[in-house]
CSV table of C-alpha atoms in Angstrom, one decimal:
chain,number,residue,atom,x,y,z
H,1,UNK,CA,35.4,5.7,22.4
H,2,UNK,CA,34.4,7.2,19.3
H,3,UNK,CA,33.9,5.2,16.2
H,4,UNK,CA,35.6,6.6,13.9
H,5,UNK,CA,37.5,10.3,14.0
H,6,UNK,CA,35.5,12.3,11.2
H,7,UNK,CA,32.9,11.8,8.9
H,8,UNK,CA,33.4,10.0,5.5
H,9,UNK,CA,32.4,12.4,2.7
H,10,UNK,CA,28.9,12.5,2.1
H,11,UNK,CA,28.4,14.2,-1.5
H,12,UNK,CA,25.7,16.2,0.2
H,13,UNK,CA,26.9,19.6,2.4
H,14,UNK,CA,25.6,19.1,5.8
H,15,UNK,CA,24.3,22.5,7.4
H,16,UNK,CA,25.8,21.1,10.7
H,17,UNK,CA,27.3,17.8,11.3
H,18,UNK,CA,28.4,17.1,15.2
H,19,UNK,CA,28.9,14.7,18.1
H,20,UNK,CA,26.7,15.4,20.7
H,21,UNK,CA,27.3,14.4,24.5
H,22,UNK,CA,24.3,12.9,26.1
H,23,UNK,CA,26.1,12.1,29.1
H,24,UNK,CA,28.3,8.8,28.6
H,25,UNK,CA,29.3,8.8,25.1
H,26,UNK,CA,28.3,11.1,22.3
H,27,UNK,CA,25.0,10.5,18.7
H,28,UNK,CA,26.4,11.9,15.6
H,29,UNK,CA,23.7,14.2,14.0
H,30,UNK,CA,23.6,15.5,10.9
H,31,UNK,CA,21.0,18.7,9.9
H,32,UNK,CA,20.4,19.0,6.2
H,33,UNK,CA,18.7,22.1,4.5
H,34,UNK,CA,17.4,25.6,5.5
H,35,UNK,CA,17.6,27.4,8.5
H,36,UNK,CA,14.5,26.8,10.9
H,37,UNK,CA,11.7,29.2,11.9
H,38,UNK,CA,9.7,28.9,14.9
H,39,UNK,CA,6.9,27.0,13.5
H,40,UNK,CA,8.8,24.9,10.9
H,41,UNK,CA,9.2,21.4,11.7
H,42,UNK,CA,12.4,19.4,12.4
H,43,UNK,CA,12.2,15.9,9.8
H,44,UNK,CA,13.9,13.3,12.0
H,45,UNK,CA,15.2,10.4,10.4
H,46,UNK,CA,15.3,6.9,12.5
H,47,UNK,CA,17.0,4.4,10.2
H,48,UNK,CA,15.6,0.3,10.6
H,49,UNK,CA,18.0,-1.9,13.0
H,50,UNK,CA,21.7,-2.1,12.0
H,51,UNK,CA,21.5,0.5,8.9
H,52,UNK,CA,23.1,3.6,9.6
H,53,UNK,CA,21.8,7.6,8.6
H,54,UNK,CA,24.2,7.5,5.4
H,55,UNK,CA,21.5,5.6,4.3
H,56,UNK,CA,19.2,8.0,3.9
H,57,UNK,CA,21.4,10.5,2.5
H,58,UNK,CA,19.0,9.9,-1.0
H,59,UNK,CA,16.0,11.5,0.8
H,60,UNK,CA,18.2,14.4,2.2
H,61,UNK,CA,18.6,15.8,-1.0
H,62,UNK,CA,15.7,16.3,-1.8
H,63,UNK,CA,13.6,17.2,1.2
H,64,UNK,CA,16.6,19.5,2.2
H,65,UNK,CA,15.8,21.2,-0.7
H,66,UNK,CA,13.1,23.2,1.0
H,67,UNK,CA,13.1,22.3,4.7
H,68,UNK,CA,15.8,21.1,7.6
H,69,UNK,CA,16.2,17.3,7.8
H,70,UNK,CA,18.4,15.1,10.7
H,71,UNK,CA,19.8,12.2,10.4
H,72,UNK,CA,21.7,10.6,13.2
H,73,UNK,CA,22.8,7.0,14.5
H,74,UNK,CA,22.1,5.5,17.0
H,75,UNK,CA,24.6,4.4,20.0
H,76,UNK,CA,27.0,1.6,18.5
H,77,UNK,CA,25.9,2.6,14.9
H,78,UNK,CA,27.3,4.3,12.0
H,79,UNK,CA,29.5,7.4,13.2
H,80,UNK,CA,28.0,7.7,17.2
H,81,UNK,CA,29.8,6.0,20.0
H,82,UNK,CA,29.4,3.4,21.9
H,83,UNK,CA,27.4,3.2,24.8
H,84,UNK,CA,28.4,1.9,28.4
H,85,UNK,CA,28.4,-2.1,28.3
H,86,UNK,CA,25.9,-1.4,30.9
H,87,UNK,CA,23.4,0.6,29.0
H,88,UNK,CA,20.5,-1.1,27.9
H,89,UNK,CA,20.0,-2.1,23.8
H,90,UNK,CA,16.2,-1.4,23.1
H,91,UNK,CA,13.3,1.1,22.1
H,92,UNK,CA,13.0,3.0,24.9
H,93,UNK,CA,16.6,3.5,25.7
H,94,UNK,CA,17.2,4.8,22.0
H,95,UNK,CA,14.3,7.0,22.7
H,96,UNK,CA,15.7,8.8,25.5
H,97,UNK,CA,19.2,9.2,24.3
H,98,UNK,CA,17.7,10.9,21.3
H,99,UNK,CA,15.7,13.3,23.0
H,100,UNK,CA,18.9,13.9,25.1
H,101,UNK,CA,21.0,14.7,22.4
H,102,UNK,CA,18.2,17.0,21.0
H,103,UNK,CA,17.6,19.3,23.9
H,104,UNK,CA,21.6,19.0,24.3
H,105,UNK,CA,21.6,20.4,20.7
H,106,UNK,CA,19.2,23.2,21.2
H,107,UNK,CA,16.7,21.5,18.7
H,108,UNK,CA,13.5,22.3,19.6
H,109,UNK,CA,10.2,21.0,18.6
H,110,UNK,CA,8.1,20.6,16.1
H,111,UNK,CA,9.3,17.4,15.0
H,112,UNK,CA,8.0,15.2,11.7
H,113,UNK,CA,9.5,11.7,12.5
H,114,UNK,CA,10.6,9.5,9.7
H,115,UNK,CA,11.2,6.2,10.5
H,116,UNK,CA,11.8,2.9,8.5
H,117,UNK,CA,11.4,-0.9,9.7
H,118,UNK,CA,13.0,-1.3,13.3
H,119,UNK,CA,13.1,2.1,13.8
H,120,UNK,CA,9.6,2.6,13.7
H,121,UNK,CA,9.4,1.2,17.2
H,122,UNK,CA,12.2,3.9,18.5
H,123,UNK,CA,9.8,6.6,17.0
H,124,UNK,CA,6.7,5.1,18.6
H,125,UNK,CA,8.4,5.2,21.6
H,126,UNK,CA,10.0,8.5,21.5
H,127,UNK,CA,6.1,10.0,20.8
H,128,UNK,CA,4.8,8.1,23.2
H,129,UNK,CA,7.7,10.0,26.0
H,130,UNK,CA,7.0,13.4,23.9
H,131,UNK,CA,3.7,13.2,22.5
H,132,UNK,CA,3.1,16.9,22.6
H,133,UNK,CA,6.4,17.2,20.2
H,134,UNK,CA,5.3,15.3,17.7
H,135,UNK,CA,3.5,17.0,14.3
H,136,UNK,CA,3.1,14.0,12.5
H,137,UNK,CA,5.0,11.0,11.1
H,138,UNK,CA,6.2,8.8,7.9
H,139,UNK,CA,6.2,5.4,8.6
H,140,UNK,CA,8.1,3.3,6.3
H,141,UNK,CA,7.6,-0.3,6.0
H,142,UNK,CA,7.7,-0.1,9.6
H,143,UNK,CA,7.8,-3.0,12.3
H,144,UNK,CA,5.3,-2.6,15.0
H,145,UNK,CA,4.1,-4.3,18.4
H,146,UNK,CA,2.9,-7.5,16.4
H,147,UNK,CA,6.1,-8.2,14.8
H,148,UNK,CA,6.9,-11.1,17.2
H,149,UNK,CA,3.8,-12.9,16.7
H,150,UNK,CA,4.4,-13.6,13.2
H,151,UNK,CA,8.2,-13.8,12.6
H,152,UNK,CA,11.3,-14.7,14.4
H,153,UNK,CA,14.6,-13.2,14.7
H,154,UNK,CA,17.1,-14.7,13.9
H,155,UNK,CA,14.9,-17.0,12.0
H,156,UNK,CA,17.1,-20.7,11.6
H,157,UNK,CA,15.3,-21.7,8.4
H,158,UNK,CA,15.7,-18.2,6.6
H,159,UNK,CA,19.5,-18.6,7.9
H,160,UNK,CA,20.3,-21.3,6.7
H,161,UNK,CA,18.3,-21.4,3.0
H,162,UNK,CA,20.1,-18.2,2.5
H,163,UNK,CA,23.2,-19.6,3.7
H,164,UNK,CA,26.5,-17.0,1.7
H,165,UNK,CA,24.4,-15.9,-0.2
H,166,UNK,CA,25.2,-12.1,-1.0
H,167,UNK,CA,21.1,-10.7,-0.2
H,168,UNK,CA,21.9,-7.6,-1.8
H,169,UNK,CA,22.8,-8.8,-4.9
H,170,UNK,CA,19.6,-11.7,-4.9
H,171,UNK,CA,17.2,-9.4,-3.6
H,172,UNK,CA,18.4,-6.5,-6.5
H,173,UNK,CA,19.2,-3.6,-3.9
H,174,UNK,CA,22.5,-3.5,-5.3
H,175,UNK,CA,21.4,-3.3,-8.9
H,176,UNK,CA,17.8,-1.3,-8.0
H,177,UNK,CA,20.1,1.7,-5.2
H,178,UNK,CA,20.4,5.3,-6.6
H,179,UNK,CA,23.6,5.0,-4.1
H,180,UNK,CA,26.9,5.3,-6.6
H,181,UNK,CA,29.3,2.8,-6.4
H,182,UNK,CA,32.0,4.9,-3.9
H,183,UNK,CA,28.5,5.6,-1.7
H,184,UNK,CA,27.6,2.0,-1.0
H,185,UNK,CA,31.1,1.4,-0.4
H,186,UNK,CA,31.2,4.2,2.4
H,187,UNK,CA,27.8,2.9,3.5
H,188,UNK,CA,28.5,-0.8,4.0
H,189,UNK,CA,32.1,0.2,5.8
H,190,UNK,CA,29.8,2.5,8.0
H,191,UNK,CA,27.0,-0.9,8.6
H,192,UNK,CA,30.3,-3.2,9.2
H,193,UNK,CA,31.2,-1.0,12.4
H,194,UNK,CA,28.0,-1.5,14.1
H,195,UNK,CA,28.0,-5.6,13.8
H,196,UNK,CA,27.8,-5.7,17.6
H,197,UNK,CA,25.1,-3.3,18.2
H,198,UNK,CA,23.1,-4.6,15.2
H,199,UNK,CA,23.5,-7.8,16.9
H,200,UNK,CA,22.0,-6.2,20.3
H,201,UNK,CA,19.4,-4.5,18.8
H,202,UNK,CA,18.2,-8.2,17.2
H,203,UNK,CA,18.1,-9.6,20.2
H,204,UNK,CA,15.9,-7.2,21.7
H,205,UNK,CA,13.6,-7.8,19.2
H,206,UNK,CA,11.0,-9.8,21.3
H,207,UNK,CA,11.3,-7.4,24.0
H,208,UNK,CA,10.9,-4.0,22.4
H,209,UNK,CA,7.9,-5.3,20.5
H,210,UNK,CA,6.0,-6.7,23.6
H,211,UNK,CA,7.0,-3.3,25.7
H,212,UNK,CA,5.7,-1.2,22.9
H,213,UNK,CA,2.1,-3.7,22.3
H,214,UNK,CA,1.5,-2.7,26.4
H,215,UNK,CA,1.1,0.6,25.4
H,216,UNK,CA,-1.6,0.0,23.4
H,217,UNK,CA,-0.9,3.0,21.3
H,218,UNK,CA,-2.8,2.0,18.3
H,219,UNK,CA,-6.4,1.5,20.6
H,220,UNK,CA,-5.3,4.8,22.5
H,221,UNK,CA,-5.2,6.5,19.1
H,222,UNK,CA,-2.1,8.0,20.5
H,223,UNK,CA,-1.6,10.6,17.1
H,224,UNK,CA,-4.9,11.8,17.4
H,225,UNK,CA,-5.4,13.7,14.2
H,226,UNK,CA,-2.2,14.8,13.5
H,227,UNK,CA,-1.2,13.5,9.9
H,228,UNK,CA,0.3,10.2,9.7
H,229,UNK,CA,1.8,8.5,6.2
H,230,UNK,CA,2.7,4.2,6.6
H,231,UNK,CA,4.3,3.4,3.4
H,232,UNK,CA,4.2,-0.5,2.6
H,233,UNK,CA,6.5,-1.9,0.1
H,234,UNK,CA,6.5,-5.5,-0.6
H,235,UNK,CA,9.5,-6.9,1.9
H,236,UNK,CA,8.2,-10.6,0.9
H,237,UNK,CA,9.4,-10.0,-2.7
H,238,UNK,CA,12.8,-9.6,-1.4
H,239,UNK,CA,12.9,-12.6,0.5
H,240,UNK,CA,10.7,-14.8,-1.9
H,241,UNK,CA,13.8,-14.0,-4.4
H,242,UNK,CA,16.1,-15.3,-1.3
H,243,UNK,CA,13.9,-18.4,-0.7
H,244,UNK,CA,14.5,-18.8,-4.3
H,245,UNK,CA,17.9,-18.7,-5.0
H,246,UNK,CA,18.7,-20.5,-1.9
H,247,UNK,CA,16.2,-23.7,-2.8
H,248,UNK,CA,18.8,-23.3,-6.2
H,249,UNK,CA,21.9,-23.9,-5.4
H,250,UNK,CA,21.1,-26.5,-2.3
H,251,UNK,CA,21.0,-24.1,1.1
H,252,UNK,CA,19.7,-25.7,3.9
H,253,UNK,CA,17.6,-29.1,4.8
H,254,UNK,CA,14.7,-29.6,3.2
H,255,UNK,CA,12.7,-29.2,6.5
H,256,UNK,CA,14.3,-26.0,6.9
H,257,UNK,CA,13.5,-25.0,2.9
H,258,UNK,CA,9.6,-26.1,4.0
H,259,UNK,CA,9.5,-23.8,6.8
H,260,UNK,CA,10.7,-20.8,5.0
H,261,UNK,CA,8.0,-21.2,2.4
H,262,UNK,CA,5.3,-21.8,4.6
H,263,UNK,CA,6.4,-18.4,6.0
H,264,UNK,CA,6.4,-17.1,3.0
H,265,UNK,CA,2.7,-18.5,2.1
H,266,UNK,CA,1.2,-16.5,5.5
H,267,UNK,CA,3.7,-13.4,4.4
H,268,UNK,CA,0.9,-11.5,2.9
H,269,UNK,CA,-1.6,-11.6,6.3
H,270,UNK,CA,0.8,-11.2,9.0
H,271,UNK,CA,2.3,-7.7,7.0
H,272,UNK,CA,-1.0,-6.5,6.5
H,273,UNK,CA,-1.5,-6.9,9.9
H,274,UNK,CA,1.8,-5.1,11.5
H,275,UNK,CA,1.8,-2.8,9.0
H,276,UNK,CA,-1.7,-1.3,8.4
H,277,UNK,CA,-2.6,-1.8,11.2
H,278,UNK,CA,-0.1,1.0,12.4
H,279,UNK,CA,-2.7,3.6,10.9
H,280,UNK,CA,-4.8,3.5,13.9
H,281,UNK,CA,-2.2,5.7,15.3
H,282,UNK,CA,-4.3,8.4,13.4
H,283,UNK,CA,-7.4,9.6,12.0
H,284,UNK,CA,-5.8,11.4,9.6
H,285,UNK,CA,-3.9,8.8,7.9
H,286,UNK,CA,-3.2,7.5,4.3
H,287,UNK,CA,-1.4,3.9,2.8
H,288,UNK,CA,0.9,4.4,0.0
H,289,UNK,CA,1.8,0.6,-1.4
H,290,UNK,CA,4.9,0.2,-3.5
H,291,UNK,CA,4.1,-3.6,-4.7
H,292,UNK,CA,7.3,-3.4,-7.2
H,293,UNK,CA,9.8,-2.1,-4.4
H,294,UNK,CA,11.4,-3.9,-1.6
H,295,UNK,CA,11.9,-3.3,2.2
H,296,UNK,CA,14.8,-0.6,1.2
H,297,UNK,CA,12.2,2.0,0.1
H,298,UNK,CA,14.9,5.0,1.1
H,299,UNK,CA,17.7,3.0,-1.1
H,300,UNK,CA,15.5,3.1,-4.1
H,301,UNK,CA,12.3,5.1,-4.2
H,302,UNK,CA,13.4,8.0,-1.9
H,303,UNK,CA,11.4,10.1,-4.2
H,304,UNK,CA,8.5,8.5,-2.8
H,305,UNK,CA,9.9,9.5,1.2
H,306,UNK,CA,10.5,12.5,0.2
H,307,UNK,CA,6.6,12.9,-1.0
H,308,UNK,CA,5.1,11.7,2.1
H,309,UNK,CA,7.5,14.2,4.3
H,310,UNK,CA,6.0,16.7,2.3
H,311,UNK,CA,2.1,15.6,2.4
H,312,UNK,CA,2.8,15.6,6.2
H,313,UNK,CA,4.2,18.9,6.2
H,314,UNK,CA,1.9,20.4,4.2
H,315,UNK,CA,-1.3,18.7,5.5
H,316,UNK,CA,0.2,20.4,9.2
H,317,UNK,CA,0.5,24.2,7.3
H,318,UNK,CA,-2.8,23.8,6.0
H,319,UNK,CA,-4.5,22.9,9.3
H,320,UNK,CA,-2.6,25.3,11.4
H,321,UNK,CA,-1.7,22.2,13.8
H,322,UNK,CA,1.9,24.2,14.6
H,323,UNK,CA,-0.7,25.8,17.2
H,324,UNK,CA,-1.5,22.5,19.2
H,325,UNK,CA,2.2,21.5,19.8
């Protein structure tokens, strides 16, 4: 059944804005910005687990300024249906269903895949099912193959140090978003219907990061030398602030407070390791580091997105790579 019968307002005029059918149930998509050529690429947005495309809606004004930009949810997310109780919850699955509701669409390739956090892994494996499709990509703080090793999730001592706490608030996304106030309203209403496939997707995380490592993309070099942007902000800011505030007002045992700052003290290796390490994908490949921003780079700094979209872009117009796709 569908989620919700029409779109909230968005404060930004969607080109086109539909429910497409991929078979069982129906992805909202969302195209922002000029009509397409031949050779222009298609920006595809693939928003981290649980968040929704409204969030992105900053970037979309501006990169829709001068070329076409998708967003779209994901089954059980935001304003798409959901899927089967027997459908699978993972990478692969999301994957499929988007190129589905692509070719279903009539939205061709070339595309520039955006993706933040979780949904890095969903882009990784759509290019590794349509490799040839791909022009390039924007990674942004993006999880990877690794991201088991390190963390856990649900992690109990992060849980319960942060207890109520209102993260948003601690971790200063509400204060830092360019959202306005009736936005992040419409944005959180849009998160609060996809609890239960937010809750799918994090238990899949162990499983879509071990079925992604088999592929050994990064040793394949699986981009070649298309042009590929990882943007790494400092996610263990936001959570040193939780760790903080929790240890404050009495969250948690203190075996549980000791085990979230031990993760915190090995923060720094394990993110340089899932996150850099993602520009093997590449030999044509750049790090932009946003020390003073958080994990919510397109809540805050979409200005910076936005660039990186662009450098792709243009690094693919100056190369002529349109002509390998």
């Amino acid at each position: 059944m569908n989620k919700v019968s029409s779109p909230p307002p968005t404060h930004l005029a969607a080109s086109r804005a539909f429910p497409v059918s991929i078979g069982t149930h129906t992805l909202h998509l969302a195209i922002y910005g000029p009509a397409r050529t031949s050779s222009t690429p298609l920006t595809i947005v693939f928003p981290g687990a649980g968040d929704v495309a409204y969030s992105w809606l900053p970037t979309a004004r501006i990169v829709s300024a001068t070329t076409p930009i998708l967003l779209y949810d994901r089954s059980g997310l935001g304003l798409s249906d959901d899927p089967p109780p027997s459908s699978p919850v993972n990478a692969v699955t999301a994957a499929t269903e988007l190129k589905t509701a692509l070719a279903n669409a009539g939205l061709e390739p070339p595309y520039i895949l955006c993706a933040h956090s979780y949904g890095a892994i969903v882009a990784r494996e759509f290019l590794e099912l349509h490799e040839s499709d791909v022009a390039g990509i924007v990674l942004v703080d993006p999880s990877g193959e690794r991201q088991s090793e390190y963390f856990k999730l649900p992690d109990e001592n992060i849980v319960a140090v942060t207890g109520a706490l209102r993260t948003t608030v601690v971790t200063g996304l509400r204060a830092d978003t360019i959202l306005t106030p009736l936005e992040w309203a419409e944005r959180a209403t849009l998160v609060r219907r996809g609890v239960d496939a937010t809750m799918k997707e994090v238990g899949a995380f162990v499983e879509v990061c071990e079925t992604l490592g088999r592929k050994r993309q990064l040793e394949r070099r699986l981009l070649g030398t298309k042009p590929l942007s990882v943007i790494k902000a400092n996610s263990k800011r936001d959570f040193e602030r939780i760790y903080e505030k929790g240890v404050e007002v009495g969250n948690g045992t203190q075996e549980q407070q000791r085990g979230f700052r031990e993760l915190l003290d090995s923060w720094d290796e394990a993110d340089k390791v899932i996150k850099e390490g993602q520009l093997q994908l590449s030999s044509n490949a750049r790090l932009i580091h946003l020390s003073d921003c958080g994990h919510y780079v397109h809540l805050v700094r979409p200005q910076v997105v936005a660039d990186e979209i662009r450098w792709v872009s243009d690094n693919l117009a100056a190369s002529g790579d349109f002509s390998r796709l």
